[in-house]
PDB file of C-alpha atoms and ligand atoms in Angstrom:
ATOM      1  CA  MET A  18     -70.063 -33.609 -78.170  1.00  0.00           C
ATOM      2  CA  GLU A  19     -67.174 -35.609 -77.478  1.00  0.00           C
ATOM      3  CA  LYS A  20     -64.875 -36.677 -80.506  1.00  0.00           C
ATOM      4  CA  SER A  21     -62.528 -39.358 -80.905  1.00  0.00           C
ATOM      5  CA  LEU A  22     -59.802 -39.981 -83.728  1.00  0.00           C
ATOM      6  CA  ILE A  23     -59.144 -43.321 -84.929  1.00  0.00           C
ATOM      7  CA  LEU A  24     -56.654 -44.516 -87.495  1.00  0.00           C
ATOM      8  CA  VAL A  25     -57.237 -48.174 -88.774  1.00  0.00           C
ATOM      9  CA  LYS A  26     -53.446 -48.959 -89.064  1.00  0.00           C
ATOM     10  CA  PRO A  27     -51.676 -50.400 -92.123  1.00  0.00           C
ATOM     11  CA  ASP A  28     -52.332 -53.963 -91.139  1.00  0.00           C
ATOM     12  CA  GLY A  29     -55.809 -53.361 -90.927  1.00  0.00           C
ATOM     13  CA  VAL A  30     -56.074 -51.786 -94.249  1.00  0.00           C
ATOM     14  CA  GLU A  31     -54.065 -54.455 -95.836  1.00  0.00           C
ATOM     15  CA  ARG A  32     -56.145 -57.154 -94.735  1.00  0.00           C
ATOM     16  CA  GLY A  33     -59.379 -55.532 -95.786  1.00  0.00           C
ATOM     17  CA  LEU A  34     -60.519 -54.767 -92.148  1.00  0.00           C
ATOM     18  CA  THR A  35     -61.493 -50.909 -92.357  1.00  0.00           C
ATOM     19  CA  GLY A  36     -65.360 -51.574 -93.063  1.00  0.00           C
ATOM     20  CA  THR A  37     -65.426 -54.034 -90.260  1.00  0.00           C
ATOM     21  CA  ILE A  38     -63.805 -52.081 -87.757  1.00  0.00           C
ATOM     22  CA  ILE A  39     -65.838 -48.665 -88.949  1.00  0.00           C
ATOM     23  CA  GLY A  40     -68.484 -50.695 -88.678  1.00  0.00           C
ATOM     24  CA  ARG A  41     -68.390 -52.174 -84.870  1.00  0.00           C
ATOM     25  CA  LEU A  42     -67.784 -48.357 -83.870  1.00  0.00           C
ATOM     26  CA  GLU A  43     -71.066 -47.132 -85.739  1.00  0.00           C
ATOM     27  CA  GLU A  44     -72.675 -50.150 -84.012  1.00  0.00           C
ATOM     28  CA  LEU A  45     -71.865 -48.368 -80.858  1.00  0.00           C
ATOM     29  CA  GLY A  46     -74.218 -45.913 -81.615  1.00  0.00           C
ATOM     30  CA  LEU A  47     -71.471 -43.417 -82.663  1.00  0.00           C
ATOM     31  CA  LYS A  48     -71.869 -41.019 -85.138  1.00  0.00           C
ATOM     32  CA  LEU A  49     -69.258 -40.824 -87.809  1.00  0.00           C
ATOM     33  CA  VAL A  50     -68.427 -37.268 -88.619  1.00  0.00           C
ATOM     34  CA  ALA A  51     -64.770 -37.232 -90.810  1.00  0.00           C
ATOM     35  CA  ILE A  52     -63.099 -39.969 -92.816  1.00  0.00           C
ATOM     36  CA  ARG A  53     -60.165 -40.223 -95.227  1.00  0.00           C
ATOM     37  CA  MET A  54     -57.485 -42.537 -96.270  1.00  0.00           C
ATOM     38  CA  LEU A  55     -53.599 -41.601 -96.752  1.00  0.00           C
ATOM     39  CA  ARG A  56     -50.199 -42.204 -96.644  1.00  0.00           C
ATOM     40  CA  ALA A  57     -48.719 -40.822 -93.546  1.00  0.00           C
ATOM     41  CA  ASP A  58     -45.393 -39.038 -94.076  1.00  0.00           C
ATOM     42  CA  LYS A  59     -42.604 -39.119 -91.465  1.00  0.00           C
ATOM     43  CA  ASP A  60     -43.316 -35.748 -90.341  1.00  0.00           C
ATOM     44  CA  LEU A  61     -46.937 -36.277 -89.700  1.00  0.00           C
ATOM     45  CA  ALA A  62     -46.027 -39.867 -87.877  1.00  0.00           C
ATOM     46  CA  GLU A  63     -43.917 -38.341 -85.680  1.00  0.00           C
ATOM     47  CA  ARG A  64     -46.343 -35.445 -84.549  1.00  0.00           C
ATOM     48  CA  HIS A  65     -49.365 -37.695 -83.999  1.00  0.00           C
ATOM     49  CA  TYR A  66     -46.748 -40.085 -81.972  1.00  0.00           C
ATOM     50  CA  ALA A  67     -44.513 -37.469 -80.108  1.00  0.00           C
ATOM     51  CA  ILE A  68     -45.582 -38.319 -76.961  1.00  0.00           C
ATOM     52  CA  HIS A  69     -43.649 -41.500 -77.575  1.00  0.00           C
ATOM     53  CA  ARG A  70     -40.512 -39.808 -79.077  1.00  0.00           C
ATOM     54  CA  GLU A  71     -38.165 -41.073 -76.183  1.00  0.00           C
ATOM     55  CA  ARG A  72     -39.523 -44.618 -76.165  1.00  0.00           C
ATOM     56  CA  PRO A  73     -37.255 -47.602 -77.603  1.00  0.00           C
ATOM     57  CA  PHE A  74     -40.026 -48.284 -79.913  1.00  0.00           C
ATOM     58  CA  PHE A  75     -40.416 -44.987 -81.492  1.00  0.00           C
ATOM     59  CA  ASN A  76     -38.800 -45.683 -84.674  1.00  0.00           C
ATOM     60  CA  ASP A  77     -40.452 -48.717 -85.441  1.00  0.00           C
ATOM     61  CA  LEU A  78     -43.839 -47.154 -84.616  1.00  0.00           C
ATOM     62  CA  VAL A  79     -43.426 -44.140 -87.038  1.00  0.00           C
ATOM     63  CA  ASN A  80     -41.823 -46.601 -89.756  1.00  0.00           C
ATOM     64  CA  TYR A  81     -44.842 -49.047 -89.303  1.00  0.00           C
ATOM     65  CA  ILE A  82     -47.101 -46.236 -89.509  1.00  0.00           C
ATOM     66  CA  THR A  83     -46.254 -44.633 -92.687  1.00  0.00           C
ATOM     67  CA  SER A  84     -45.270 -48.118 -94.485  1.00  0.00           C
ATOM     68  CA  SER A  85     -48.719 -48.460 -96.229  1.00  0.00           C
ATOM     69  CA  PRO A  86     -52.031 -46.385 -96.302  1.00  0.00           C
ATOM     70  CA  ILE A  87     -53.910 -45.958 -93.077  1.00  0.00           C
ATOM     71  CA  VAL A  88     -57.801 -44.424 -92.623  1.00  0.00           C
ATOM     72  CA  ALA A  89     -58.032 -41.631 -90.405  1.00  0.00           C
ATOM     73  CA  ALA A  90     -61.807 -41.368 -89.009  1.00  0.00           C
ATOM     74  CA  VAL A  91     -63.491 -38.910 -86.082  1.00  0.00           C
ATOM     75  CA  PHE A  92     -66.694 -40.486 -84.401  1.00  0.00           C
ATOM     76  CA  GLU A  93     -68.767 -38.242 -82.177  1.00  0.00           C
ATOM     77  CA  GLY A  94     -70.849 -39.335 -78.893  1.00  0.00           C
ATOM     78  CA  GLU A  95     -71.148 -39.359 -75.388  1.00  0.00           C
ATOM     79  CA  GLU A  96     -68.140 -40.803 -73.809  1.00  0.00           C
ATOM     80  CA  ALA A  97     -66.918 -41.281 -77.519  1.00  0.00           C
ATOM     81  CA  VAL A  98     -63.080 -41.570 -76.178  1.00  0.00           C
ATOM     82  CA  SER A  99     -63.673 -44.167 -73.476  1.00  0.00           C
ATOM     83  CA  ARG A 100     -66.210 -46.134 -75.172  1.00  0.00           C
ATOM     84  CA  ILE A 101     -64.265 -46.656 -78.146  1.00  0.00           C
ATOM     85  CA  ARG A 102     -61.048 -47.568 -75.851  1.00  0.00           C
ATOM     86  CA  LYS A 103     -62.719 -50.276 -74.533  1.00  0.00           C
ATOM     87  CA  ALA A 104     -63.891 -51.333 -77.937  1.00  0.00           C
ATOM     88  CA  CYS A 105     -60.091 -51.363 -79.046  1.00  0.00           C
ATOM     89  CA  GLY A 106     -59.017 -53.629 -76.294  1.00  0.00           C
ATOM     90  CA  ALA A 107     -55.809 -53.535 -74.438  1.00  0.00           C
ATOM     91  CA  THR A 108     -52.647 -52.229 -76.524  1.00  0.00           C
ATOM     92  CA  ASP A 109     -50.849 -55.853 -76.567  1.00  0.00           C
ATOM     93  CA  PRO A 110     -53.179 -57.961 -78.778  1.00  0.00           C
ATOM     94  CA  ALA A 111     -52.220 -61.417 -76.571  1.00  0.00           C
ATOM     95  CA  GLN A 112     -53.737 -58.848 -73.420  1.00  0.00           C
ATOM     96  CA  SER A 113     -56.838 -58.188 -75.177  1.00  0.00           C
ATOM     97  CA  GLU A 114     -60.132 -59.843 -74.606  1.00  0.00           C
ATOM     98  CA  LYS A 115     -62.207 -61.396 -77.531  1.00  0.00           C
ATOM     99  CA  GLY A 116     -64.845 -59.390 -78.970  1.00  0.00           C
ATOM    100  CA  THR A 117     -62.499 -56.431 -79.039  1.00  0.00           C
ATOM    101  CA  ILE A 118     -60.847 -54.738 -82.059  1.00  0.00           C
ATOM    102  CA  ARG A 119     -57.500 -55.785 -81.227  1.00  0.00           C
ATOM    103  CA  GLY A 120     -58.425 -59.080 -79.553  1.00  0.00           C
ATOM    104  CA  ASP A 121     -59.899 -60.259 -82.558  1.00  0.00           C
ATOM    105  CA  PHE A 122     -57.642 -58.631 -85.217  1.00  0.00           C
ATOM    106  CA  GLY A 123     -54.471 -57.491 -83.922  1.00  0.00           C
ATOM    107  CA  LEU A 124     -51.164 -59.457 -84.937  1.00  0.00           C
ATOM    108  CA  ASP A 125     -48.546 -58.245 -82.247  1.00  0.00           C
ATOM    109  CA  ILE A 126     -48.204 -55.180 -80.250  1.00  0.00           C
ATOM    110  CA  GLY A 127     -46.699 -53.235 -83.359  1.00  0.00           C
ATOM    111  CA  ARG A 128     -49.551 -54.265 -85.704  1.00  0.00           C
ATOM    112  CA  ASN A 129     -52.415 -53.549 -83.725  1.00  0.00           C
ATOM    113  CA  THR A 130     -54.656 -52.904 -85.994  1.00  0.00           C
ATOM    114  CA  ILE A 131     -56.188 -49.526 -84.734  1.00  0.00           C
ATOM    115  CA  HIS A 132     -55.205 -46.416 -82.893  1.00  0.00           C
ATOM    116  CA  ALA A 133     -58.192 -44.631 -80.581  1.00  0.00           C
ATOM    117  CA  SER A 134     -57.654 -40.870 -79.158  1.00  0.00           C
ATOM    118  CA  ASP A 135     -56.761 -41.517 -74.984  1.00  0.00           C
ATOM    119  CA  SER A 136     -58.324 -38.181 -73.649  1.00  0.00           C
ATOM    120  CA  PRO A 137     -60.813 -35.641 -75.008  1.00  0.00           C
ATOM    121  CA  GLU A 138     -58.061 -33.511 -74.806  1.00  0.00           C
ATOM    122  CA  THR A 139     -55.554 -35.567 -77.173  1.00  0.00           C
ATOM    123  CA  ALA A 140     -58.676 -36.056 -79.411  1.00  0.00           C
ATOM    124  CA  ALA A 141     -59.032 -32.631 -80.067  1.00  0.00           C
ATOM    125  CA  VAL A 142     -55.580 -32.207 -81.089  1.00  0.00           C
ATOM    126  CA  GLU A 143     -55.318 -35.396 -83.094  1.00  0.00           C
ATOM    127  CA  VAL A 144     -58.730 -34.337 -85.319  1.00  0.00           C
ATOM    128  CA  GLU A 145     -56.627 -31.049 -85.929  1.00  0.00           C
ATOM    129  CA  THR A 146     -53.915 -33.007 -86.930  1.00  0.00           C
ATOM    130  CA  PHE A 147     -55.937 -35.240 -89.396  1.00  0.00           C
ATOM    131  CA  PHE A 148     -58.605 -32.989 -90.543  1.00  0.00           C
ATOM    132  CA  GLY A 149     -57.391 -29.598 -89.930  1.00  0.00           C
ATOM    133  CA  ASN A 150     -58.039 -28.431 -93.338  1.00  0.00           C
ATOM    134  CA  GLU A 151     -61.753 -30.184 -94.203  1.00  0.00           C
ATOM    135  CA  GLY A 152     -62.925 -30.125 -90.674  1.00  0.00           C
ATOM    136  CA  THR A 153     -65.854 -32.556 -89.426  1.00  0.00           C
ATOM    137  CA  CYS A 154     -69.471 -33.172 -90.713  1.00  0.00           C
ATOM    138  CA  GLU A 155     -72.680 -31.951 -88.785  1.00  0.00           C
ATOM    139  CA  TYR A 156     -75.728 -34.482 -89.086  1.00  0.00           C
ATOM    140  CA  THR A 157     -78.100 -35.644 -86.934  1.00  0.00           C
ATOM    141  CA  ARG A 158     -77.509 -39.887 -86.354  1.00  0.00           C
ATOM    142  CA  ILE A 159     -81.002 -41.760 -86.320  1.00  0.00           C
ATOM    143  CA  ASN A 160     -80.513 -44.520 -84.488  1.00  0.00           C
TER     144      ASN A 160
HETATM  145  N1  UDP B 217     -46.267 -49.770 -79.195  1.00  0.00           N
HETATM  146  C1  UDP B 217     -45.133 -50.542 -79.502  1.00  0.00           C
HETATM  147  N2  UDP B 217     -44.467 -50.979 -78.233  1.00  0.00           N
HETATM  148  C2  UDP B 217     -44.715 -50.954 -76.739  1.00  0.00           C
HETATM  149  C3  UDP B 217     -45.546 -50.183 -76.793  1.00  0.00           C
HETATM  150  C4  UDP B 217     -46.477 -49.484 -77.479  1.00  0.00           C
HETATM  151  O1  UDP B 217     -44.903 -51.070 -80.428  1.00  0.00           O
HETATM  152  O2  UDP B 217     -44.120 -51.190 -76.115  1.00  0.00           O
HETATM  153  C5  UDP B 217     -46.805 -49.366 -80.302  1.00  0.00           C
HETATM  154  C6  UDP B 217     -48.252 -50.033 -80.404  1.00  0.00           C
HETATM  155  O3  UDP B 217     -48.663 -50.100 -81.687  1.00  0.00           O
HETATM  156  C7  UDP B 217     -49.439 -48.645 -80.024  1.00  0.00           C
HETATM  157  C8  UDP B 217     -48.303 -47.475 -80.320  1.00  0.00           C
HETATM  158  O4  UDP B 217     -47.262 -47.701 -79.811  1.00  0.00           O
HETATM  159  O5  UDP B 217     -50.346 -48.687 -80.432  1.00  0.00           O
HETATM  160  C9  UDP B 217     -48.807 -46.398 -78.889  1.00  0.00           C
HETATM  161  O6  UDP B 217     -48.426 -46.588 -77.697  1.00  0.00           O
HETATM  162  P1  UDP B 217     -49.526 -46.530 -76.779  1.00  0.00           P
HETATM  163  O7  UDP B 217     -48.984 -46.862 -75.218  1.00  0.00           O
HETATM  164  O8  UDP B 217     -50.250 -44.990 -76.742  1.00  0.00           O
HETATM  165  O9  UDP B 217     -50.919 -47.351 -76.787  1.00  0.00           O
HETATM  166  P2  UDP B 217     -52.394 -47.331 -77.429  1.00  0.00           P
HETATM  167  O10 UDP B 217     -52.741 -45.890 -76.872  1.00  0.00           O
HETATM  168  O11 UDP B 217     -52.088 -47.503 -78.905  1.00  0.00           O
HETATM  169  O12 UDP B 217     -53.041 -48.304 -76.626  1.00  0.00           O
HETATM  170 MG1   MG B 218     -51.548 -44.215 -76.924  1.00  0.00          MG
END
């Protein structure tokens, strides 16, 4: 079954949106199989966003994601990656449709409230990055 990693970014945690965001994804019928709050350090942030290392926004991105606690979670379900990306909306909240997480809550392209894995392969790496030590849980989701 497909897994996807999400992060509630600092602007989401600080505005008390964690429950709302996790709830929206649970309401899709996806199964929450791991969750933790953490303050990412520079090393973790740089590893998570390594693909963007050469981009002009990389330093701002790393500074932002390490500026305050985040909530990491893993959801499991059919097509979890694409369904969560759709629920998140476009990267830039100004371009995201209403009803999506970023469209409803995102402040700007940096403070866009949520990260979500962009492919099942990326998800596997990201789940290992954030939950490698504890792993994920197994249970039956009753809808
Ligand atoms: N980002 C930014 N400026 C940009 C592009 C991206 O600050 O011009 C940030 C934005 O917060 C985004 C993150 O970098 O969520 C990762 O970028 P990506 O293109 O992977 O977007 P995502 O997968 O998060 O939609
Ligand atoms: Mg991305």
